[in-house]
Amino acid sequence: MNDTQITETLRTPRPRTTWPVPAGLILLSLIPVLAGAARLGELTGGAVPTVHNARFLDSPVPVLAHIVGATVFSLVGAFQFVPALRRGRAGWHRVAGRVLLLPAGLLAALSGMWMAAFYPHPPGDGLVMSLLRLVFGAAMVASLALGIRAISRRDLVGHGSWMTRAYAIGVAAGTQALLLIPGAMLFGPTDEPSRTVIMGVAWLLNLAVAEGIIRRRARHSARSPRPVR
């Protein structure tokens, strides 16, 4: 092997195992997705009204839109993190983003904001929780919009960063479930203040992880050798 071949070998990136990333994101989304499916069955199966579901039975369209949007956004979005699909199958990445991911993300965020603003507060929630849902819903819409603007300007790095932030907000329901369910099993049901804090922490935790991913991508891009012309 001559010096040129050695140099090219060193420059060739080694394949990395990337499928655990979407698998983990899908697992994170499973709890809210299954809860949404159960709610869908409840709405279509003539459920008896209770304090927990009366608002959905009285006005089912927003929650149905939210279930569909959040499910598609979380599951399809997970595969957008596979580098091979972004680079090797860029057409799939673009079509999935435009046809599925973006409309689903906007539907999930806007329907969630509508429910926070107009549905009666469920047991365990209050004004502060509704405000948090409005704030993070607006942040998700803004991130999606900035992601669209970035890709329209051929800013691939900015596009990836903003879409990662939007996805982090959109799948926070999974993180919230992971924090709330074990806590309820160990210490009993949460009251309104503690539930509000845990829900807010889950959103912030997801965003912190997203920022870590974005910074790691930036460092990797800075270290990656550019092709020799």
Tab-separated table of C-alpha atoms in Angstrom:
chain	number	residue	atom	x	y	z
A	1	MET	CA	0.000	0.000	0.000
A	2	ASN	CA	1.537	3.309	-1.053
A	3	ASP	CA	1.349	6.641	0.790
A	4	THR	CA	-1.632	7.842	-1.249
A	5	GLN	CA	-3.662	4.720	-0.439
A	6	ILE	CA	-2.801	5.014	3.252
A	7	THR	CA	-3.910	8.653	3.262
A	8	GLU	CA	-7.205	7.820	1.562
A	9	THR	CA	-7.819	4.971	4.017
A	10	LEU	CA	-7.290	7.276	6.975
A	11	ARG	CA	-9.653	9.830	5.466
A	12	THR	CA	-12.413	7.296	4.894
A	13	PRO	CA	-14.821	7.423	7.862
A	14	ARG	CA	-15.544	4.137	9.537
A	15	PRO	CA	-19.175	2.999	9.433
A	16	ARG	CA	-20.971	3.610	12.673
A	17	THR	CA	-23.917	1.758	14.130
A	18	THR	CA	-26.726	4.312	13.992
A	19	TRP	CA	-29.926	2.280	14.209
A	20	PRO	CA	-29.940	2.245	18.044
A	21	VAL	CA	-30.666	5.992	17.888
A	22	PRO	CA	-34.058	5.760	16.123
A	23	ALA	CA	-34.833	2.588	18.071
A	24	GLY	CA	-34.288	4.440	21.338
A	25	LEU	CA	-36.380	7.389	20.175
A	26	ILE	CA	-39.205	5.077	19.127
A	27	LEU	CA	-39.086	3.367	22.520
A	28	LEU	CA	-39.218	6.787	24.184
A	29	SER	CA	-42.306	7.605	22.127
A	30	LEU	CA	-44.092	4.313	22.764
A	31	ILE	CA	-45.741	5.322	26.038
A	32	PRO	CA	-47.459	8.469	24.668
A	33	VAL	CA	-48.202	6.706	21.366
A	34	LEU	CA	-49.912	3.821	23.164
A	35	ALA	CA	-51.711	6.265	25.451
A	36	GLY	CA	-52.899	8.124	22.370
A	37	ALA	CA	-54.132	4.887	20.814
A	38	ALA	CA	-56.037	4.090	23.995
A	39	ARG	CA	-57.552	7.574	23.978
A	40	LEU	CA	-58.518	7.116	20.337
A	41	GLY	CA	-60.289	3.876	21.200
A	42	GLU	CA	-62.030	5.615	24.064
A	43	LEU	CA	-63.278	8.419	21.824
A	44	THR	CA	-64.548	6.073	19.132
A	45	GLY	CA	-65.923	3.415	21.466
A	46	GLY	CA	-68.560	5.375	23.354
A	47	ALA	CA	-66.705	5.785	26.641
A	48	VAL	CA	-68.505	6.881	29.790
A	49	PRO	CA	-67.675	10.535	30.578
A	50	THR	CA	-65.399	11.084	33.590
A	51	VAL	CA	-63.474	14.048	34.978
A	52	HIS	CA	-60.466	12.802	33.006
A	53	ASN	CA	-62.056	12.472	29.563
A	54	ALA	CA	-65.119	14.737	29.541
A	55	ARG	CA	-63.282	17.573	27.773
A	56	PHE	CA	-62.184	15.194	25.001
A	57	LEU	CA	-65.647	13.719	24.534
A	58	ASP	CA	-67.190	17.190	24.385
A	59	SER	CA	-64.682	18.406	21.769
A	60	PRO	CA	-62.848	15.447	20.187
A	61	VAL	CA	-61.362	17.062	17.060
A	62	PRO	CA	-58.391	18.830	18.727
A	63	VAL	CA	-57.279	15.767	20.684
A	64	LEU	CA	-57.695	13.513	17.636
A	65	ALA	CA	-55.553	15.909	15.606
A	66	HIS	CA	-52.982	15.970	18.392
A	67	ILE	CA	-52.810	12.172	18.620
A	68	VAL	CA	-52.327	11.749	14.866
A	69	GLY	CA	-49.822	14.587	14.578
A	70	ALA	CA	-47.745	13.580	17.594
A	71	THR	CA	-47.669	9.907	16.574
A	72	VAL	CA	-46.495	10.578	13.020
A	73	PHE	CA	-44.021	13.254	14.145
A	74	SER	CA	-42.387	11.106	16.812
A	75	LEU	CA	-42.139	7.896	14.758
A	76	VAL	CA	-41.145	9.361	11.384
A	77	GLY	CA	-38.863	11.895	13.044
A	78	ALA	CA	-36.869	9.133	14.699
A	79	PHE	CA	-35.660	7.882	11.307
A	80	GLN	CA	-34.510	11.353	10.278
A	81	PHE	CA	-31.622	10.916	12.720
A	82	VAL	CA	-30.115	8.066	10.670
A	83	PRO	CA	-27.158	9.571	8.737
A	84	ALA	CA	-27.435	6.936	5.997
A	85	LEU	CA	-30.991	8.049	5.232
A	86	ARG	CA	-29.998	11.710	5.232
A	87	ARG	CA	-27.034	11.234	2.896
A	88	GLY	CA	-27.546	8.010	0.972
A	89	ARG	CA	-31.284	8.486	0.501
A	90	ALA	CA	-31.636	12.244	0.571
A	91	GLY	CA	-34.807	12.004	-1.519
A	92	TRP	CA	-36.524	9.964	1.190
A	93	HIS	CA	-35.336	12.397	3.841
A	94	ARG	CA	-36.757	15.392	1.952
A	95	VAL	CA	-40.066	13.757	1.065
A	96	ALA	CA	-40.617	12.425	4.585
A	97	GLY	CA	-39.793	15.842	6.014
A	98	ARG	CA	-42.064	17.812	3.713
A	99	VAL	CA	-44.990	15.408	3.392
A	100	LEU	CA	-45.078	13.816	6.855
A	101	LEU	CA	-42.809	15.376	9.451
A	102	LEU	CA	-43.469	19.086	9.004
A	103	PRO	CA	-47.295	18.881	8.722
A	104	ALA	CA	-47.447	16.407	11.607
A	105	GLY	CA	-45.221	18.573	13.794
A	106	LEU	CA	-47.282	21.690	13.168
A	107	LEU	CA	-50.503	19.749	13.741
A	108	ALA	CA	-49.220	18.347	17.042
A	109	ALA	CA	-47.930	21.691	18.307
A	110	LEU	CA	-50.896	23.832	17.274
A	111	SER	CA	-53.519	21.350	18.486
A	112	GLY	CA	-51.646	21.040	21.779
A	113	MET	CA	-51.679	24.817	22.169
A	114	TRP	CA	-55.394	24.927	21.347
A	115	MET	CA	-56.137	22.320	24.009
A	116	ALA	CA	-54.008	24.186	26.565
A	117	ALA	CA	-55.861	27.413	25.841
A	118	PHE	CA	-59.454	26.207	25.542
A	119	TYR	CA	-59.929	22.850	27.259
A	120	PRO	CA	-60.862	22.923	30.961
A	121	HIS	CA	-57.922	22.090	33.222
A	122	PRO	CA	-57.778	18.335	33.910
A	123	PRO	CA	-57.181	17.056	37.453
A	124	GLY	CA	-53.589	17.735	38.462
A	125	ASP	CA	-53.084	20.585	35.990
A	126	GLY	CA	-53.519	24.300	36.443
A	127	LEU	CA	-52.799	27.662	34.896
A	128	VAL	CA	-49.014	27.304	35.113
A	129	MET	CA	-49.123	23.939	33.349
A	130	SER	CA	-51.252	25.424	30.576
A	131	LEU	CA	-48.790	28.296	30.208
A	132	LEU	CA	-45.902	25.829	29.934
A	133	ARG	CA	-47.733	23.940	27.198
A	134	LEU	CA	-48.320	27.187	25.324
A	135	VAL	CA	-44.688	28.292	25.690
A	136	PHE	CA	-43.170	25.005	24.559
A	137	GLY	CA	-45.775	24.582	21.826
A	138	ALA	CA	-44.872	28.018	20.480
A	139	ALA	CA	-41.174	27.121	20.730
A	140	MET	CA	-41.817	23.973	18.696
A	141	VAL	CA	-43.666	25.914	15.986
A	142	ALA	CA	-40.864	28.501	15.908
A	143	SER	CA	-38.212	25.775	15.637
A	144	LEU	CA	-40.048	24.153	12.734
A	145	ALA	CA	-40.384	27.517	10.988
A	146	LEU	CA	-36.696	28.314	11.482
A	147	GLY	CA	-35.815	24.849	10.206
A	148	ILE	CA	-37.802	25.537	7.037
A	149	ARG	CA	-36.111	28.907	6.586
A	150	ALA	CA	-32.680	27.362	7.071
A	151	ILE	CA	-33.180	24.650	4.452
A	152	SER	CA	-34.624	27.187	1.999
A	153	ARG	CA	-31.284	29.023	2.337
A	154	ARG	CA	-29.313	25.777	1.870
A	155	ASP	CA	-28.169	26.008	5.494
A	156	LEU	CA	-28.066	22.296	6.252
A	157	VAL	CA	-26.433	22.728	9.657
A	158	GLY	CA	-28.999	25.265	10.806
A	159	HIS	CA	-31.815	23.123	9.432
A	160	GLY	CA	-30.636	20.084	11.360
A	161	SER	CA	-30.210	22.089	14.554
A	162	TRP	CA	-33.677	23.625	14.520
A	163	MET	CA	-35.403	20.386	13.563
A	164	THR	CA	-33.560	18.600	16.373
A	165	ARG	CA	-34.882	21.181	18.849
A	166	ALA	CA	-38.414	20.812	17.482
A	167	TYR	CA	-38.208	17.037	17.790
A	168	ALA	CA	-36.903	17.276	21.355
A	169	ILE	CA	-39.929	19.332	22.342
A	170	GLY	CA	-42.321	17.099	20.417
A	171	VAL	CA	-41.251	13.846	22.092
A	172	ALA	CA	-41.061	15.280	25.611
A	173	ALA	CA	-44.256	13.406	26.481
A	174	GLY	CA	-42.177	10.231	26.572
A	175	THR	CA	-39.681	11.787	28.982
A	176	GLN	CA	-42.521	13.127	31.107
A	177	ALA	CA	-43.979	9.637	31.359
A	178	LEU	CA	-40.587	8.186	32.326
A	179	LEU	CA	-40.329	10.718	35.145
A	180	LEU	CA	-43.948	10.685	36.329
A	181	ILE	CA	-44.748	6.965	36.302
A	182	PRO	CA	-41.873	5.727	38.506
A	183	GLY	CA	-42.403	8.664	40.858
A	184	ALA	CA	-46.082	7.836	41.221
A	185	MET	CA	-45.256	4.168	41.859
A	186	LEU	CA	-42.716	5.028	44.549
A	187	PHE	CA	-44.261	8.056	46.220
A	188	GLY	CA	-47.911	8.081	45.158
A	189	PRO	CA	-49.802	10.454	42.861
A	190	THR	CA	-48.271	13.873	42.262
A	191	ASP	CA	-50.000	17.079	43.251
A	192	GLU	CA	-50.357	20.036	40.905
A	193	PRO	CA	-47.085	21.854	41.795
A	194	SER	CA	-44.891	18.743	41.651
A	195	ARG	CA	-46.497	17.536	38.423
A	196	THR	CA	-45.946	20.947	36.843
A	197	VAL	CA	-42.289	20.968	37.873
A	198	ILE	CA	-41.691	17.448	36.544
A	199	MET	CA	-43.364	18.232	33.233
A	200	GLY	CA	-41.286	21.386	32.823
A	201	VAL	CA	-38.072	19.579	33.764
A	202	ALA	CA	-38.787	16.944	31.095
A	203	TRP	CA	-39.031	19.582	28.365
A	204	LEU	CA	-35.834	21.252	29.547
A	205	LEU	CA	-34.048	17.906	29.808
A	206	ASN	CA	-34.959	17.028	26.229
A	207	LEU	CA	-33.766	20.419	25.021
A	208	ALA	CA	-30.501	20.011	26.934
A	209	VAL	CA	-29.928	16.656	25.226
A	210	ALA	CA	-30.765	18.255	21.868
A	211	GLU	CA	-28.213	21.012	22.438
A	212	GLY	CA	-25.629	18.383	23.332
A	213	ILE	CA	-26.314	16.559	20.066
A	214	ILE	CA	-26.090	19.817	18.108
A	215	ARG	CA	-22.749	20.727	19.696
A	216	ARG	CA	-21.381	17.243	19.078
A	217	ARG	CA	-22.356	17.494	15.410
A	218	ALA	CA	-20.590	20.854	15.190
A	219	ARG	CA	-17.401	19.432	16.703
A	220	HIS	CA	-17.548	16.409	14.406
A	221	SER	CA	-18.007	18.640	11.342
A	222	ALA	CA	-15.060	20.781	12.399
A	223	ARG	CA	-12.821	17.709	12.754
A	224	SER	CA	-13.954	15.951	9.573
A	225	PRO	CA	-11.377	16.293	6.767
A	226	ARG	CA	-12.603	17.970	3.641
A	227	PRO	CA	-12.316	16.049	0.369
A	228	VAL	CA	-9.121	16.656	-1.593
A	229	ARG	CA	-9.762	18.278	-4.956
